[in-house]
Amino acid sequence: MRIVYLNGDYVPKSAAKISVFDRGLLFSDAVYEVISVIDGRLIDMERHVARLERSLGELSINAFADWLAVSQQLVSDNGLQEGLVYLQVSRGVMDERDYRWPAPDTPPTIFAFAQERVLIANPMADSGMRIITRPDLRWQRCDIKTTQLLYASLMKMEAVAAGVDDVWMTRDDLVTEGTSQNAYIITRDGILISHQLDRAILPGVTRIEMLAQAKSLGLTVEERAFSIDEAKDAAEAFISSSTLLVMPVVEIDGHRIGDGRPGERTGKIRQNYLAAVQDGHSTKN
Ligand code: PDD
């Protein structure tokens, strides 16, 4: 039986009910985290908790829970070996629909669930992803991990309609990030370019460890936005996220990247990233 967490209780999925007056439902007044689970262990949990607390702080949502204990309990109750834990916190339930926030002592709605997913043996690591670009029409606080995901969802459907794997979004012809991943290129001079951390992108948890691994492989990292043309001309391209880890990109807007196969350095970064999170940087159950 699938067990989920809701406001302090671990209950069967069918028993978890949320009010129609929840601000998460009516205003997307909610933040979330997706934590990968490999071999039954939560990966980089401390960094996910730090980002969750930052998102909550930016929106003045008062919510406290033992995020690690909740996540561990879900992994164990559901016998999860590989996949993810999803945690969501909304500002809570209003008496009436109102744009203005309820009193600060309104209890938040906190829920979480575990979900199976193949992470390590994802065949896309061998085939690479095909990407199209589209304008980034999201709001200007993409550094906060809110549940306002409708634009990202529309873009995923554009990718499906175009027969490709995902979309990289652009502002003024500069790539911000993927619909649900951070985006990178390795130039022909061997420089790894990663968008700087600002309000245009989500500060990816995977990005932190991935960049550390890239540096230890001897790559120079430049933190700045890159253009679509630079991306098309790159030697390699890839993405990072908790659900895809590090994944090569082999085509952008119909242009092959490099020789059209997953890049060698990208492959090494993925391998070293996996080794690092599996032994040192993951939080054990
Ligand atoms: N998304 N950028 C965006 C817009 C994202 O939604 C995500 C993650 C990332 C990568 O962040 P991280 O490395 O911390 O997973 C970048 C999650 C996986 C999701 O929405 O499912």
XYZ file of C-alpha atoms and ligand atoms in Angstrom:
306
model
C 0.000 0.000 0.000
C 1.366 3.454 -0.904
C 1.962 5.514 2.221
C 2.119 9.302 2.003
C 2.787 11.978 4.607
C 0.267 14.715 5.366
C 0.551 17.222 8.218
C 2.255 14.921 10.694
C 0.610 11.629 9.731
C 1.685 8.713 7.555
C -1.476 7.512 5.838
C -2.545 5.433 2.828
C -2.647 7.525 -0.344
C -6.464 7.368 -0.499
C -6.781 8.829 3.016
C -4.671 11.948 2.305
C -7.146 14.816 1.731
C -6.501 18.539 1.290
C -9.004 21.421 1.599
C -10.215 23.168 -1.568
C -9.314 26.407 0.291
C -5.645 25.453 0.459
C -3.507 28.315 -0.881
C -1.308 25.806 -2.651
C -4.278 24.854 -4.822
C -5.776 28.330 -5.317
C -2.640 30.496 -5.687
C 0.288 28.081 -6.128
C 1.313 29.627 -2.817
C 3.596 26.687 -2.114
C 7.158 25.482 -2.489
C 8.568 22.015 -3.039
C 11.642 19.813 -3.266
C 12.428 16.668 -5.254
C 15.133 14.529 -3.670
C 16.632 11.584 -5.517
C 16.866 8.200 -3.819
C 19.529 5.709 -4.885
C 19.984 2.326 -3.177
C 17.386 3.407 -0.647
C 19.417 6.484 0.367
C 18.447 10.122 0.057
C 20.934 12.021 -2.078
C 22.193 15.431 -0.925
C 19.387 15.835 1.622
C 21.105 18.618 3.555
C 21.324 20.792 0.480
C 17.679 20.136 -0.372
C 16.657 21.124 3.154
C 18.757 24.299 2.936
C 17.076 25.258 -0.360
C 13.601 24.435 0.987
C 14.216 26.660 3.989
C 15.425 29.438 1.749
C 12.318 29.142 -0.499
C 10.078 29.231 2.601
C 11.958 32.257 3.931
C 11.674 34.192 0.637
C 7.877 33.750 0.784
C 7.570 34.203 4.580
C 5.904 30.804 4.983
C 6.321 29.555 8.545
C 6.797 25.814 8.388
C 8.980 23.517 10.413
C 9.254 19.753 10.200
C 11.971 17.163 10.466
C 12.303 17.020 6.673
C 14.967 14.303 6.847
C 12.964 12.054 9.187
C 9.795 12.435 7.059
C 11.691 11.585 3.874
C 13.442 8.607 5.458
C 10.180 7.275 6.837
C 8.565 7.444 3.380
C 11.501 5.668 1.764
C 11.271 2.891 4.313
C 7.437 2.619 4.500
C 7.260 2.338 0.721
C 10.336 0.128 0.341
C 11.798 2.609 -2.153
C 15.166 1.638 -3.606
C 15.480 4.032 -6.549
C 13.365 7.072 -7.347
C 12.497 10.249 -5.541
C 10.873 11.853 -2.553
C 8.601 14.836 -3.218
C 8.039 17.349 -0.373
C 5.563 20.234 -0.622
C 4.697 23.038 1.775
C 1.876 25.517 1.202
C 0.933 28.569 3.239
C -2.098 26.631 4.474
C -5.876 26.919 4.328
C -7.895 30.164 4.134
C -11.456 30.762 5.422
C -12.411 32.421 2.111
C -10.567 32.869 -1.175
C -8.450 35.977 -0.698
C -5.258 37.121 -2.436
C -3.980 38.483 0.850
C -2.249 36.061 3.159
C -3.994 34.651 6.200
C -2.535 35.315 9.668
C 1.108 34.231 10.032
C 0.164 31.586 12.601
C -2.022 29.738 10.034
C -0.702 26.158 9.962
C 1.042 25.313 6.689
C -0.014 22.271 4.671
C 2.896 19.866 4.481
C 2.795 16.707 2.457
C 5.254 14.305 0.905
C 5.367 11.083 -1.047
C 7.874 8.656 -2.497
C 7.876 7.646 -6.155
C 9.782 4.944 -8.021
C 11.876 5.991 -10.995
C 14.877 4.597 -12.850
C 17.758 7.003 -12.260
C 21.035 5.153 -12.844
C 20.104 2.883 -15.759
C 18.238 5.599 -17.679
C 18.837 4.770 -21.386
C 18.950 8.490 -22.169
C 22.493 8.534 -20.748
C 23.516 6.535 -23.856
C 21.263 8.142 -26.457
C 21.420 11.751 -25.213
C 18.584 14.280 -25.128
C 17.198 16.263 -28.030
C 16.226 19.793 -27.080
C 14.338 22.695 -28.627
C 14.496 26.302 -27.404
C 11.560 28.519 -26.480
C 11.198 31.938 -24.816
C 11.325 31.871 -21.017
C 7.985 33.406 -20.079
C 8.105 32.453 -16.403
C 8.074 35.027 -13.614
C 11.283 36.737 -12.503
C 11.834 34.769 -9.260
C 12.829 31.395 -10.675
C 15.318 31.077 -7.802
C 12.389 30.167 -5.518
C 11.199 26.594 -6.014
C 7.459 27.309 -6.151
C 4.758 25.000 -7.474
C 3.903 27.493 -10.256
C 4.840 24.946 -12.898
C 2.254 25.585 -15.591
C 4.656 27.242 -18.028
C 7.195 24.441 -17.551
C 4.399 21.969 -18.150
C 3.310 23.780 -21.351
C 6.913 23.652 -22.566
C 7.165 19.901 -21.831
C 4.096 19.451 -24.042
C 5.747 21.535 -26.805
C 8.655 19.121 -26.617
C 6.280 16.167 -26.907
C 4.548 17.786 -29.895
C 7.939 18.419 -31.562
C 9.032 14.820 -30.932
C 12.010 15.846 -28.754
C 12.938 15.287 -25.120
C 12.762 18.748 -23.565
C 12.951 22.533 -23.890
C 15.682 24.992 -22.940
C 14.211 28.390 -22.221
C 15.764 31.673 -23.302
C 15.646 35.331 -22.312
C 17.052 37.729 -24.940
C 18.483 34.730 -26.813
C 20.420 33.623 -23.725
C 19.607 30.195 -22.301
C 18.321 30.350 -18.721
C 17.631 26.667 -17.951
C 15.608 23.618 -18.954
C 11.947 23.172 -18.002
C 13.039 21.211 -14.919
C 16.823 21.044 -15.194
C 19.864 23.322 -15.225
C 21.575 23.655 -18.620
C 25.293 23.607 -19.525
C 27.670 23.594 -22.451
C 31.344 22.726 -22.841
C 32.900 24.982 -25.452
C 35.365 23.816 -28.096
C 38.064 25.363 -25.845
C 37.012 23.004 -23.060
C 35.280 25.584 -20.833
C 32.180 24.499 -18.969
C 29.619 27.311 -19.003
C 26.883 27.393 -16.374
C 24.338 30.188 -15.909
C 25.237 32.337 -12.894
C 23.078 31.949 -9.803
C 20.553 34.754 -9.924
C 16.781 35.156 -10.048
C 16.556 33.728 -13.584
C 17.321 30.125 -12.604
C 16.781 27.619 -9.838
C 19.975 27.012 -7.848
C 20.110 23.292 -8.579
C 21.277 20.965 -5.852
C 22.701 18.586 -8.471
C 24.539 21.568 -10.013
C 26.653 22.063 -6.864
C 28.131 18.567 -6.767
C 28.269 18.309 -10.573
C 30.376 21.512 -10.813
C 32.707 20.261 -8.073
C 33.218 17.027 -10.019
C 33.780 18.906 -13.294
C 36.430 21.072 -11.628
C 38.202 18.054 -10.216
C 38.330 16.637 -13.754
C 40.306 19.765 -14.665
C 37.562 21.674 -16.454
C 37.462 25.455 -16.123
C 33.999 26.633 -15.107
C 32.608 29.977 -16.228
C 29.391 31.121 -14.565
C 27.501 33.202 -17.116
C 24.606 32.876 -19.509
C 25.335 31.413 -22.977
C 23.508 32.120 -26.223
C 21.634 29.629 -28.411
C 24.340 30.096 -31.071
C 27.106 29.304 -28.572
C 25.188 26.213 -27.525
C 24.820 25.019 -31.122
C 28.534 25.553 -31.646
C 29.562 23.813 -28.395
C 31.621 20.623 -28.194
C 29.232 19.142 -25.609
C 26.001 20.045 -23.869
C 24.187 18.551 -20.903
C 21.714 19.108 -18.103
C 21.542 18.348 -14.398
C 18.620 17.643 -12.092
C 17.619 15.362 -9.256
C 15.528 13.220 -11.579
C 17.978 12.960 -14.511
C 21.223 13.501 -12.530
C 23.690 14.465 -15.303
C 22.342 13.832 -18.801
C 23.956 14.556 -22.192
C 22.262 16.746 -24.802
C 23.024 15.773 -28.402
C 20.774 18.086 -30.413
C 19.516 21.664 -30.017
C 16.882 23.065 -32.408
C 17.765 20.374 -34.942
C 21.546 21.072 -34.791
C 23.780 18.218 -33.758
C 26.103 19.020 -30.854
C 29.674 17.857 -31.448
C 29.490 14.589 -33.372
C 25.871 14.060 -32.320
C 26.733 11.549 -29.617
C 26.903 12.056 -25.834
C 30.095 13.946 -24.995
C 33.028 12.169 -23.423
C 33.562 14.740 -20.671
C 29.830 14.766 -19.930
C 30.018 10.979 -19.493
C 32.918 11.335 -17.059
C 31.142 14.056 -15.105
C 28.054 11.823 -14.827
C 30.151 8.863 -13.669
C 32.092 10.874 -11.093
C 28.944 12.623 -9.904
C 27.290 9.238 -9.314
C 30.323 7.889 -7.488
C 30.503 10.998 -5.265
C 26.841 11.045 -4.239
C 26.807 7.322 -3.693
C 29.677 7.352 -1.239
C 30.224 10.685 0.349
C 27.612 13.312 -0.173
C 24.411 11.409 0.352
C 22.613 11.272 3.677
C 22.291 7.682 4.788
C 19.018 6.186 5.928
N 13.241 20.135 -10.914
N 15.735 24.123 -12.789
C 14.423 23.894 -12.646
C 13.464 24.854 -13.239
C 13.972 22.752 -11.946
O 12.653 22.530 -11.800
C 14.923 21.838 -11.434
C 14.523 20.604 -10.669
C 16.297 22.123 -11.611
C 17.380 21.218 -11.067
O 17.464 21.296 -9.669
P 17.964 20.059 -8.796
O 19.311 19.697 -9.296
O 17.997 20.616 -7.412
O 16.969 18.948 -8.968
C 16.659 23.268 -12.295
C 12.706 19.004 -10.205
C 13.520 17.763 -10.376
C 11.254 18.817 -10.609
O 10.576 19.832 -10.688
O 10.807 17.692 -10.802
